[in-house]
Amino acid sequence: MTATLTRLERDRPTTVQDLRVRADWLRLEVIRMIDKAGLGHYSSTFSCAEILSVLYYRVMRLDPATPDWADRDRFLLGKGHAAVGLWPILSDLGYFPREDLDTFGYIGSPLGDHPDMRKAAGVDFSSGSLGHNLSVGLGIAMAARLRGSDHRTFVLIGDGEIQEGQVWEAAMAASHYELGNLVAIVDANGFIGSGPTSELMSIEPLADRFAAFGWHVIELDGHDVDALVTTFADLPAPGSDRPVCLIARTQKGRGVSLMEEAPRAWHVGCLTPEQRDDAIAEISARMQEVSA
Amino acid sequence: MTTTTNRAAAMEDVFSDEGQASSLNLLGHAMAELADRHDDVVVISADMGSALSELRERHPDRYVELGIAETNTISVAAGLAASGFRPYVMAFAPFGMIKCAEQIRTDWAATMLPVTLVTRLSGLAMGYFGASHHAVEDLAIARSITNLTVMTPADNYATLGLLEASHQSAGPVLLRVSEATAPVYSSVPELEPGRFVRVREGNDLTIIGTGAGVGCALGAARALEEQGISVAVLDAAYLKPFDVAAVLDAAATTRAILTVEEHSEVGGLGAAVAEVLGRNGVATRFGSVALPDADLEVGVPAELLERYGITVEGVTRKAQDLLA
């Protein structure tokens, strides 16, 4: 396993190649943590690995030394079950010691299967109950306007999560209040727990739906680091008058063939030692290729 | 025609309390004054804006209307609180508390954020509008939520006192306002978290009331005094944290305990008192005036309260039975 990556500081010029490697580093860390814990959410985390990598290492205005800095950008993980993908990043950025990662999933750990803002530093809001965090992010974006802060609030939501009605209450209110400082990112991996959204409860046409609710909608490939970097760099100013929805088309289980082939099976689980080693080999080979 | 006119007049009880200004007018004024006193107060309304005209005039930037979308409203308030504000959500009791129990538990209570939900029209105040508009389980739900402080003002003065107290709370608060209250206090009472207020001294019976139940208890105590029965009255202004010591003291110093609430007999004040007695192995006569765990009638509030005995007369009768 590659624990040898250089720590990438926020605001440091980070290349697209670095960010690609970072996403795969995250996948390796997730495999390692779930292996130790015995159970975890793989495939929903792998679908947003590039998004998390680009946000934390390139886009967001953060100061890990001052976690409660009022003007920091906020990140809310609406799809809280991907928390295992948040922990290695927050630790790497210095919010808590790397040793804490080894406690993941055990009683007393600050790091759970879903994020708890009272337990883990660097978590802007707890999540786990799907459909809440876009509303919470809306409140944070409103607070920024009231205080005259120009920070942004990013909320990463799942495409299954938007089946929750509360998401659309928030979508309605965000455009009513013209909150251009609110950015929703939909990790559109096409699955809910029991199967494909297209079969079980269609959410399409997703872009038209958010547009009809008054949002500025951008659709892109959520694994295309280049496109993510460019899109985030070109976001309308936080003072603009329409909330932004990035629909990131992604693949559940991305980056590990076994999971790409059976994404639903790997929503929650634990790889056997053999599967784990194969997955690590596959990811490591790709990282070397990208770095070469 | 005569019947129709009479019933329409009876419905005015929903929006104006006997003997005092309506709680709606009072709350609108009180919220504006709270915002005057504290810069961090933001008032969020789920279609309750008509009551907030004073606030909207004086602090338009600290009034947020989110429409008929209570679940969103609760979570938005959490976001504002996470950014340093002290949000107050105003909502109808059945929709603000019962519909949003999960948002309150997850986004306010598990996060320990200082947000207050002020619910109006609790209990049977909207009894005329049907089962959807009854709010008789809200206290049971609220009491079971860890970290949530539960306040039930007995009258308008208590509402003012508890509203200010809510601003000092470290975590989330439910402030459940009763409509059909009779005056209990002549000025804003001293209120301490987790302590019942001793409204009246007495030796034979203790009546503990919550919300509108305190006024009923006080009226009954006066009626019983004329029959030579000495009644202490306690105001359970805080249902959570709960005043265990006051219950044990009542059991030790009076012959019986009677509770009064405009709420289901399941999980409210009476249930809480019974729990304290049971857990502490205290044997005493105990009775409760509350709504039955059954489909409730639909009708104008005053008639419903009479039907279920949540009146001075009803409490008096129950007390006599208990002591007989």
Coordinates of C-alpha atoms in Angstrom, one line a residue:
Chain A
M1 CA 0.0 0.0 0.0
T2 CA 1.2 3.5 -0.7
A3 CA 1.4 5.5 2.4
T4 CA 4.2 7.4 0.8
L5 CA 2.3 10.1 -0.9
T6 CA 3.4 13.6 -0.1
R7 CA 0.9 15.5 1.9
L8 CA -0.8 17.9 -0.5
E9 CA -1.6 21.2 1.2
R10 CA -4.6 23.3 0.4
D11 CA -3.6 26.3 -1.8
R12 CA -0.6 24.4 -3.0
P13 CA -0.6 24.2 -6.8
T14 CA -1.9 20.7 -7.3
T15 CA -1.9 19.2 -10.7
V16 CA -4.7 17.3 -12.3
Q17 CA -2.4 14.3 -12.2
D18 CA -1.8 14.7 -8.4
L19 CA -5.5 14.9 -7.9
R20 CA -6.1 11.7 -9.9
V21 CA -3.5 9.9 -7.8
R22 CA -5.1 11.4 -4.7
A23 CA -8.4 9.8 -5.6
D24 CA -6.9 6.4 -5.9
W25 CA -4.9 7.0 -2.7
L26 CA -8.3 7.6 -1.1
R27 CA -9.6 4.3 -2.4
L28 CA -6.6 2.5 -0.9
E29 CA -7.1 4.1 2.4
V30 CA -10.8 3.2 2.4
I31 CA -10.0 -0.4 1.7
R32 CA -7.5 -0.4 4.5
M33 CA -9.9 1.1 7.0
I34 CA -12.8 -1.1 6.1
D35 CA -10.5 -4.1 6.3
K36 CA -9.6 -3.2 9.8
A37 CA -13.2 -2.3 10.9
G38 CA -14.8 -5.4 9.2
L39 CA -17.7 -3.5 7.5
G40 CA -18.1 -0.4 5.5
H41 CA -19.5 1.5 2.5
Y42 CA -17.1 0.9 -0.5
S43 CA -18.9 1.6 -3.7
S44 CA -20.7 4.8 -2.8
T45 CA -17.4 6.2 -1.6
F46 CA -15.6 5.2 -4.7
S47 CA -18.1 7.0 -6.9
C48 CA -17.2 10.3 -5.3
A49 CA -13.4 9.8 -4.7
E50 CA -12.5 12.2 -7.5
I51 CA -15.0 14.8 -6.3
L52 CA -13.7 14.6 -2.7
S53 CA -10.1 14.8 -3.9
V54 CA -10.7 17.9 -6.1
L55 CA -12.8 19.7 -3.4
Y56 CA -10.4 19.2 -0.5
Y57 CA -7.0 19.5 -2.3
R58 CA -7.9 22.1 -4.8
V59 CA -11.2 24.0 -4.4
M60 CA -12.2 24.7 -0.9
R61 CA -10.9 27.6 1.3
L62 CA -9.8 25.8 4.5
D63 CA -7.4 26.2 7.4
P64 CA -7.1 22.9 9.2
A65 CA -5.2 24.7 12.0
T66 CA -8.4 26.8 12.6
P67 CA -11.3 24.4 12.1
D68 CA -13.9 26.9 13.3
W69 CA -12.6 29.7 11.0
A70 CA -15.9 31.6 10.3
D71 CA -15.0 32.4 6.6
R72 CA -13.9 28.8 5.7
D73 CA -15.8 27.1 2.9
R74 CA -18.2 24.5 4.3
F75 CA -18.5 20.9 3.1
L76 CA -21.5 18.8 4.0
L77 CA -21.6 15.1 3.2
G78 CA -25.3 14.6 2.6
K79 CA -24.6 11.1 1.6
G80 CA -23.1 10.4 5.0
H81 CA -22.5 6.8 4.3
A82 CA -19.4 7.9 2.4
A83 CA -17.8 9.2 5.6
V84 CA -15.1 6.5 5.3
G85 CA -13.9 8.5 2.3
L86 CA -13.8 11.7 4.4
W87 CA -11.6 10.5 7.2
P88 CA -8.3 9.8 5.4
I89 CA -8.5 13.3 3.8
L90 CA -9.3 15.1 7.0
S91 CA -6.5 13.3 8.8
D92 CA -4.1 14.0 5.9
L93 CA -5.0 17.7 6.1
G94 CA -4.2 17.7 9.8
Y95 CA -7.6 17.8 11.5
F96 CA -6.8 14.8 13.6
P97 CA -3.9 12.3 13.9
R98 CA -3.5 9.5 11.4
E99 CA -3.7 6.9 14.2
D100 CA -7.4 7.8 14.6
L101 CA -8.1 6.1 11.3
D102 CA -7.3 2.8 12.8
T103 CA -10.2 3.3 15.3
F104 CA -12.8 3.6 12.5
G105 CA -15.9 1.7 13.3
Y106 CA -15.0 0.8 16.9
I107 CA -16.8 2.0 20.1
G108 CA -15.3 5.3 21.3
S109 CA -13.9 6.3 17.9
P110 CA -14.5 9.8 16.7
L111 CA -14.8 8.3 13.2
G112 CA -18.0 6.5 12.5
D113 CA -19.6 5.0 9.4
H114 CA -21.5 8.4 9.2
P115 CA -19.9 11.7 10.2
D116 CA -20.6 13.2 13.6
M117 CA -19.7 16.9 14.0
R118 CA -19.4 16.5 17.8
K119 CA -16.9 13.8 17.5
A120 CA -14.6 14.5 14.5
A121 CA -12.8 17.7 13.8
G122 CA -13.3 19.1 10.3
V123 CA -16.9 17.9 10.0
D124 CA -19.1 20.9 9.3
F125 CA -22.3 19.0 10.0
S126 CA -23.4 15.6 11.0
S127 CA -25.2 13.4 8.4
G128 CA -26.6 10.0 8.0
S129 CA -30.3 10.6 7.6
L130 CA -30.6 11.2 3.8
G131 CA -32.3 14.4 2.6
H132 CA -31.3 16.7 5.5
N133 CA -28.0 18.2 4.5
L134 CA -29.1 20.3 1.6
S135 CA -31.5 22.1 4.0
V136 CA -28.7 22.5 6.6
G137 CA -26.4 23.8 3.9
L138 CA -29.1 26.2 2.9
G139 CA -29.2 27.5 6.5
I140 CA -25.4 27.9 6.5
A141 CA -25.5 29.7 3.1
M142 CA -28.2 32.0 4.6
A143 CA -26.0 32.7 7.6
A144 CA -23.1 33.6 5.4
R145 CA -25.3 36.2 3.6
L146 CA -26.5 37.5 7.0
R147 CA -22.9 37.9 8.2
G148 CA -21.6 39.2 4.9
S149 CA -19.2 36.3 4.5
D150 CA -18.2 35.3 1.0
H151 CA -17.6 31.6 1.8
R152 CA -19.3 28.9 -0.2
T153 CA -21.2 25.9 1.1
F154 CA -20.8 22.7 -0.8
V155 CA -23.2 19.9 -0.2
L156 CA -22.5 16.5 -1.7
I157 CA -25.7 14.5 -2.1
G158 CA -26.5 11.1 -3.6
D159 CA -28.8 10.7 -6.5
G160 CA -30.8 8.3 -4.4
E161 CA -30.9 10.8 -1.6
I162 CA -32.8 13.2 -3.8
Q163 CA -35.7 10.9 -3.7
E164 CA -36.3 12.4 -0.3
G165 CA -39.0 15.1 -0.5
Q166 CA -37.1 17.4 1.8
V167 CA -34.4 17.9 -0.8
W168 CA -37.0 19.6 -3.1
E169 CA -38.2 21.8 -0.2
A170 CA -34.6 23.0 0.1
A171 CA -34.2 23.3 -3.7
M172 CA -37.3 25.6 -3.8
A173 CA -36.1 27.7 -0.9
A174 CA -32.5 28.1 -2.2
S175 CA -33.6 29.7 -5.4
H176 CA -36.2 31.7 -3.7
Y177 CA -33.5 33.2 -1.5
E178 CA -31.1 33.5 -4.5
L179 CA -28.3 31.7 -2.7
G180 CA -25.5 31.7 -5.3
N181 CA -23.1 30.7 -2.4
L182 CA -24.7 27.3 -2.2
V183 CA -23.3 24.5 -4.4
A184 CA -25.0 21.1 -4.5
I185 CA -23.0 18.3 -6.1
V186 CA -25.1 15.3 -7.0
D187 CA -23.0 12.1 -7.0
A188 CA -25.2 10.5 -9.7
N189 CA -24.0 6.9 -9.5
G190 CA -27.4 5.6 -10.5
F191 CA -28.0 3.3 -7.6
I192 CA -29.9 3.1 -4.3
G193 CA -29.4 0.4 -1.8
S194 CA -31.5 -2.2 -3.5
G195 CA -30.8 -1.5 -7.1
P196 CA -30.7 1.0 -10.0
T197 CA -32.6 4.2 -9.6
S198 CA -33.8 3.9 -13.2
E199 CA -35.7 0.8 -12.3
L200 CA -36.8 1.5 -8.7
M201 CA -37.6 5.2 -8.7
S202 CA -36.5 7.3 -11.6
I203 CA -34.9 10.6 -10.7
E204 CA -34.5 11.8 -14.3
P205 CA -34.5 14.2 -16.0
L206 CA -32.2 15.4 -13.2
A207 CA -30.8 18.5 -14.9
D208 CA -34.2 19.7 -16.0
R209 CA -35.6 19.2 -12.5
F210 CA -33.0 21.3 -10.8
A211 CA -33.2 23.9 -13.5
A212 CA -37.0 24.0 -13.1
F213 CA -36.4 24.7 -9.4
G214 CA -34.3 27.8 -10.4
W215 CA -30.8 26.4 -10.1
H216 CA -27.9 26.9 -12.3
V217 CA -27.2 23.4 -13.5
I218 CA -23.9 22.0 -14.8
E219 CA -23.6 18.3 -15.8
L220 CA -20.2 16.6 -16.0
D221 CA -18.3 13.3 -15.7
G222 CA -17.7 13.0 -12.0
H223 CA -14.5 11.0 -12.5
D224 CA -13.0 13.5 -15.0
V225 CA -10.6 15.4 -12.7
D226 CA -9.8 17.9 -15.4
A227 CA -13.5 18.7 -15.9
L228 CA -14.0 18.9 -12.1
V229 CA -11.1 21.3 -11.7
T230 CA -12.2 23.6 -14.5
T231 CA -15.9 23.5 -13.5
F232 CA -15.2 24.4 -9.8
A233 CA -12.7 27.1 -10.9
D234 CA -15.4 28.7 -13.1
L235 CA -18.2 28.6 -10.6
P236 CA -20.3 31.8 -10.6
A237 CA -19.3 34.2 -7.8
P238 CA -20.7 33.4 -4.3
G239 CA -22.6 36.7 -4.5
S240 CA -24.5 35.6 -7.6
D241 CA -28.2 35.0 -7.4
R242 CA -28.7 31.3 -8.4
P243 CA -27.7 28.3 -6.4
V244 CA -25.5 25.9 -8.4
C245 CA -26.1 22.2 -9.0
L246 CA -23.3 20.1 -10.4
I247 CA -24.7 16.8 -11.6
A248 CA -21.6 14.5 -11.5
R249 CA -22.3 11.4 -13.6
T250 CA -20.4 8.7 -11.7
Q251 CA -20.0 5.0 -11.5
K252 CA -20.8 3.2 -8.2
G253 CA -17.7 1.2 -7.2
R254 CA -15.5 3.1 -9.6
G255 CA -11.8 2.0 -9.7
V256 CA -12.1 -1.6 -8.5
S257 CA -13.3 -4.0 -11.3
L258 CA -15.0 -6.3 -8.9
M259 CA -17.2 -3.5 -7.6
E260 CA -17.8 -1.9 -11.0
E261 CA -19.2 -5.2 -12.1
A262 CA -21.4 -5.7 -9.0
P263 CA -21.9 -2.2 -7.6
R264 CA -24.9 -3.1 -5.5
A265 CA -23.3 -6.0 -3.8
W266 CA -20.5 -3.7 -2.6
H267 CA -22.7 -1.0 -1.1
V268 CA -21.9 -2.3 2.3
G269 CA -19.5 -5.1 3.0
C270 CA -16.0 -6.3 3.6
L271 CA -13.6 -7.7 1.0
T272 CA -12.0 -11.1 1.6
P273 CA -8.2 -10.9 2.0
E274 CA -7.8 -12.2 -1.6
Q275 CA -10.3 -9.7 -3.0
R276 CA -8.6 -6.9 -1.0
D277 CA -5.2 -7.8 -2.3
D278 CA -6.5 -7.9 -5.9
A279 CA -8.1 -4.5 -5.5
I280 CA -5.0 -3.0 -3.9
A281 CA -2.9 -4.3 -6.8
E282 CA -5.3 -3.0 -9.4
I283 CA -5.4 0.5 -7.8
S284 CA -1.7 0.6 -7.2
A285 CA -0.9 -0.3 -10.7
R286 CA -3.1 2.5 -12.0
M287 CA -1.4 5.0 -9.6
Q288 CA 2.0 4.1 -10.9
E289 CA 0.8 4.4 -14.4
V290 CA -0.6 7.9 -13.8
S291 CA 2.5 9.0 -11.9
A292 CA 4.9 7.6 -14.4
Chain B
M1 CA -78.4 29.8 11.3
T2 CA -78.3 30.5 15.0
T3 CA -76.3 27.3 15.6
T4 CA -73.8 28.3 12.9
T5 CA -73.2 31.7 14.4
N6 CA -72.7 30.3 17.8
R7 CA -70.2 27.8 16.6
A8 CA -68.3 30.4 14.7
A9 CA -68.1 32.5 17.8
A10 CA -66.9 29.5 19.8
M11 CA -64.0 29.1 17.3
E12 CA -62.6 32.5 18.3
D13 CA -61.4 30.7 21.4
V14 CA -58.8 29.0 19.2
F15 CA -57.1 32.3 18.5
S16 CA -57.8 34.3 21.7
D17 CA -57.3 33.2 25.2
E18 CA -59.8 33.9 27.9
G19 CA -58.8 36.8 30.1
Q20 CA -55.7 37.7 28.3
A21 CA -54.3 38.8 24.9
S22 CA -54.1 36.0 22.4
S23 CA -50.9 34.0 22.5
L24 CA -50.5 34.7 18.8
N25 CA -50.3 38.5 19.4
L26 CA -48.2 37.9 22.5
L27 CA -45.7 35.7 20.6
G28 CA -45.4 38.1 17.7
H29 CA -44.5 40.9 20.1
A30 CA -42.3 38.7 22.3
M31 CA -40.3 37.5 19.3
A32 CA -39.7 41.0 18.1
E33 CA -38.5 42.0 21.6
L34 CA -36.3 39.0 21.8
A35 CA -34.7 40.0 18.6
D36 CA -34.3 43.6 20.0
R37 CA -32.4 42.2 22.9
H38 CA -30.3 39.6 21.2
D39 CA -28.5 40.2 17.8
D40 CA -28.1 36.5 17.2
V41 CA -31.8 35.7 17.1
V42 CA -33.2 34.8 13.7
V43 CA -36.9 33.9 13.5
I44 CA -37.9 31.3 11.0
S45 CA -41.5 30.8 10.1
A46 CA -43.2 27.9 8.4
D47 CA -46.2 30.0 7.3
M48 CA -46.6 31.8 10.6
G49 CA -45.4 35.1 9.3
S50 CA -48.7 36.9 9.9
A51 CA -47.9 36.8 13.6
L52 CA -44.5 38.4 13.1
S53 CA -45.3 41.8 11.7
E54 CA -43.4 43.6 14.5
L55 CA -40.3 41.6 13.9
R56 CA -40.6 42.0 10.1
E57 CA -40.8 45.8 10.5
R58 CA -37.9 46.1 13.0
H59 CA -35.6 43.3 11.8
P60 CA -36.6 42.3 8.3
D61 CA -33.2 40.6 7.8
R62 CA -33.8 38.3 10.8
Y63 CA -37.2 37.0 9.6
V64 CA -37.0 34.0 7.3
E65 CA -40.1 32.7 5.8
L66 CA -39.8 29.1 4.5
G67 CA -43.4 28.4 3.7
I68 CA -45.3 25.2 4.3
A69 CA -42.2 23.1 4.5
E70 CA -41.6 22.2 8.1
T71 CA -39.0 19.6 7.7
N72 CA -36.8 21.9 5.6
T73 CA -37.4 24.7 8.1
I74 CA -36.1 22.6 11.0
S75 CA -32.9 21.6 9.1
V76 CA -32.3 25.1 7.8
A77 CA -32.5 26.4 11.4
A78 CA -29.8 23.8 12.2
G79 CA -27.5 25.3 9.5
L80 CA -28.0 28.8 10.9
A81 CA -27.2 27.6 14.4
A82 CA -24.1 25.9 13.1
S83 CA -23.0 29.3 11.9
G84 CA -23.5 31.0 15.2
F85 CA -27.1 32.2 15.2
R86 CA -29.8 31.3 17.7
P87 CA -32.7 30.5 15.4
Y88 CA -36.3 30.3 16.6
V89 CA -38.7 28.3 14.5
M90 CA -42.3 29.1 14.7
A91 CA -44.7 26.4 13.6
F92 CA -48.0 24.7 14.3
A93 CA -47.6 22.1 17.0
P94 CA -48.7 19.0 15.0
F95 CA -46.5 19.9 12.1
G96 CA -43.5 21.6 13.7
M97 CA -43.0 18.9 16.4
I98 CA -44.8 15.7 15.3
K99 CA -44.0 15.8 11.6
C100 CA -40.4 16.9 12.2
A101 CA -39.5 14.7 15.1
E102 CA -36.7 13.1 13.1
Q103 CA -35.2 16.3 11.9
I104 CA -35.3 17.7 15.5
R105 CA -33.6 14.6 16.9
T106 CA -31.0 14.3 14.2
D107 CA -30.2 17.9 13.3
W108 CA -30.8 19.7 16.6
A109 CA -30.5 17.3 19.4
A110 CA -27.8 14.9 18.4
T111 CA -25.8 18.0 17.3
M112 CA -26.6 19.8 20.6
L113 CA -27.3 23.1 18.7
P114 CA -29.1 26.0 20.3
V115 CA -32.3 26.2 18.3
T116 CA -35.8 26.7 19.8
L117 CA -39.0 25.4 18.3
V118 CA -41.9 27.5 19.4
T119 CA -45.1 25.7 18.7
R120 CA -48.5 27.2 18.8
L121 CA -52.0 25.6 18.7
S122 CA -50.9 22.5 20.7
G123 CA -53.2 19.9 22.2
L124 CA -56.8 20.3 21.0
A125 CA -56.5 24.0 20.0
M126 CA -57.2 23.1 16.4
G127 CA -59.5 20.3 17.4
Y128 CA -62.2 21.5 15.1
F129 CA -60.0 20.9 12.1
G130 CA -59.7 17.1 12.6
A131 CA -57.3 14.5 13.7
S132 CA -54.5 15.8 11.5
H133 CA -54.5 19.0 13.5
H134 CA -54.6 17.5 17.0
A135 CA -51.2 17.8 18.7
V136 CA -51.5 15.4 21.7
E137 CA -48.4 13.2 21.3
D138 CA -45.9 16.0 20.9
L139 CA -44.7 16.1 24.5
A140 CA -44.3 12.3 24.5
I141 CA -42.1 12.5 21.4
A142 CA -40.2 15.5 22.7
R143 CA -39.5 14.0 26.1
S144 CA -37.9 10.9 24.6
I145 CA -35.4 13.0 22.6
T146 CA -32.0 13.2 24.3
N147 CA -30.6 16.7 24.7
L148 CA -33.9 18.4 24.0
T149 CA -35.2 20.7 26.7
V150 CA -39.0 20.8 26.9
M151 CA -40.8 23.9 28.1
T152 CA -44.6 24.3 28.6
P153 CA -45.7 27.8 29.6
A154 CA -48.7 28.0 31.9
D155 CA -49.7 31.4 30.7
N156 CA -48.5 34.5 28.8
Y157 CA -46.1 35.6 31.6
A158 CA -44.6 32.2 31.7
T159 CA -44.2 32.3 28.0
L160 CA -42.2 35.5 28.2
G161 CA -40.0 34.0 31.0
L162 CA -39.4 30.7 29.2
L163 CA -38.7 32.4 25.9
E164 CA -35.9 34.4 27.5
A165 CA -34.7 31.3 29.3
S166 CA -34.6 29.4 26.0
H167 CA -32.1 31.9 24.7
Q168 CA -29.7 30.9 27.5
S169 CA -30.0 27.2 26.8
A170 CA -26.9 25.4 25.6
G171 CA -28.9 23.0 23.4
P172 CA -32.2 22.7 21.6
V173 CA -35.6 23.6 23.1
L174 CA -39.2 22.9 22.5
L175 CA -41.4 25.6 23.8
R176 CA -45.0 24.3 23.5
V177 CA -47.5 27.1 23.9
S178 CA -51.0 26.3 25.1
E179 CA -53.9 28.4 23.8
A180 CA -56.7 28.0 26.3
T181 CA -54.8 29.2 29.3
A182 CA -56.2 31.1 32.3
P183 CA -53.9 33.6 34.0
V184 CA -51.6 32.0 36.6
Y185 CA -48.9 34.6 37.2
S186 CA -49.2 38.3 37.7
S187 CA -45.7 39.0 36.5
V188 CA -42.9 37.0 34.7
P189 CA -42.1 34.1 37.1
E190 CA -38.7 32.9 38.2
L191 CA -38.0 29.8 36.2
E192 CA -35.1 27.4 36.8
P193 CA -34.3 24.6 34.4
G194 CA -35.5 21.3 35.8
R195 CA -37.5 22.8 38.6
F196 CA -41.3 23.0 38.9
V197 CA -42.7 26.3 40.1
R198 CA -44.6 26.2 43.4
V199 CA -47.7 28.2 42.5
R200 CA -49.7 27.4 45.6
E201 CA -49.1 25.8 49.0
G202 CA -51.3 23.0 50.3
N203 CA -51.3 19.9 52.6
D204 CA -53.9 17.4 51.3
L205 CA -53.3 17.1 47.6
T206 CA -50.7 18.2 45.1
I207 CA -51.9 19.0 41.6
I208 CA -49.1 19.3 39.0
G209 CA -50.1 21.0 35.8
T210 CA -48.3 21.6 32.5
G211 CA -49.3 24.3 30.0
A212 CA -53.0 25.1 30.2
G213 CA -53.3 22.4 32.9
V214 CA -51.8 24.7 35.5
G215 CA -54.7 27.2 35.2
C216 CA -57.1 24.3 35.6
A217 CA -55.2 23.1 38.6
L218 CA -55.3 26.5 40.2
G219 CA -59.0 26.9 39.6
A220 CA -59.6 23.4 41.0
A221 CA -57.5 24.2 44.1
R222 CA -59.6 27.2 44.9
A223 CA -62.8 25.3 44.5
L224 CA -61.5 22.5 46.7
E225 CA -60.4 24.9 49.3
E226 CA -64.0 25.9 49.8
Q227 CA -64.7 22.3 50.6
G228 CA -62.0 22.2 53.2
I229 CA -59.4 20.5 51.0
S230 CA -55.9 22.1 51.0
V231 CA -54.3 21.8 47.6
A232 CA -50.7 22.6 46.5
V233 CA -50.2 23.5 42.8
L234 CA -47.0 23.0 40.9
D235 CA -46.3 24.3 37.5
A236 CA -44.2 21.8 35.4
A237 CA -42.9 24.6 33.3
Y238 CA -39.9 22.3 32.4
L239 CA -41.0 18.8 31.4
K240 CA -37.4 18.1 30.6
P241 CA -35.2 18.1 32.5
F242 CA -37.8 16.8 34.9
D243 CA -38.2 17.8 38.6
V244 CA -37.9 14.4 40.3
A245 CA -37.3 15.9 43.7
A246 CA -40.6 17.9 43.5
V247 CA -42.6 14.8 42.7
L248 CA -41.0 12.8 45.6
D249 CA -41.6 15.8 47.9
A250 CA -45.2 16.0 46.8
A251 CA -45.6 12.2 47.6
A252 CA -44.0 12.7 51.0
T253 CA -45.9 15.8 52.1
T254 CA -49.4 15.4 50.6
R255 CA -51.8 12.4 50.5
A256 CA -52.2 12.2 46.7
I257 CA -50.8 13.6 43.4
L258 CA -53.0 14.6 40.4
T259 CA -51.6 15.7 37.1
V260 CA -53.3 17.8 34.4
E261 CA -52.3 18.2 30.8
E262 CA -53.8 18.8 27.4
H263 CA -51.9 15.8 26.0
S264 CA -52.3 12.1 25.6
E265 CA -52.1 10.0 28.7
V266 CA -49.2 8.2 27.0
G267 CA -45.8 9.8 27.5
G268 CA -46.7 13.2 28.9
L269 CA -46.7 14.7 32.4
G270 CA -48.8 12.1 34.1
A271 CA -46.7 9.3 32.6
A272 CA -43.5 11.1 33.7
V273 CA -44.8 11.5 37.3
A274 CA -45.8 7.8 37.4
E275 CA -42.4 6.8 36.2
V276 CA -40.8 8.8 39.0
L277 CA -43.0 7.2 41.6
G278 CA -42.5 3.7 40.2
R279 CA -38.7 4.0 39.8
N280 CA -38.4 5.3 43.4
G281 CA -40.7 2.7 44.9
V282 CA -43.0 5.3 46.2
A283 CA -46.6 4.3 46.9
T284 CA -49.1 7.1 46.8
R285 CA -52.5 7.8 45.4
F286 CA -52.1 9.0 41.9
G287 CA -54.5 10.3 39.2
S288 CA -54.1 12.0 35.9
V289 CA -56.3 14.3 33.8
A290 CA -55.2 13.7 30.2
L291 CA -56.5 12.7 26.9
P292 CA -57.3 9.0 26.4
D293 CA -55.2 6.8 24.1
A294 CA -58.1 6.6 21.7
D295 CA -59.5 8.2 18.6
L296 CA -60.5 11.7 19.8
E297 CA -63.6 13.6 19.0
V298 CA -63.5 16.5 16.5
G299 CA -65.0 19.8 17.7
V300 CA -64.5 23.3 18.9
P301 CA -61.7 23.4 21.6
A302 CA -63.8 24.5 24.5
E303 CA -66.3 21.7 23.9
L304 CA -63.5 19.2 23.5
L305 CA -61.8 20.2 26.7
E306 CA -65.1 19.9 28.6
R307 CA -65.7 16.5 27.0
Y308 CA -62.3 15.2 28.2
G309 CA -62.5 17.0 31.6
I310 CA -59.5 19.3 31.0
T311 CA -61.3 22.1 32.8
V312 CA -61.5 23.5 36.3
E313 CA -64.6 21.4 36.9
G314 CA -63.1 18.3 35.4
V315 CA -60.0 18.6 37.6
T316 CA -62.1 19.3 40.7
R317 CA -64.2 16.2 40.1
K318 CA -61.1 14.0 39.5
A319 CA -59.5 15.4 42.7
Q320 CA -62.6 14.6 44.8
D321 CA -62.6 11.0 43.4
L322 CA -58.9 10.6 44.1
L323 CA -59.3 11.6 47.7
A324 CA -62.5 9.8 48.4

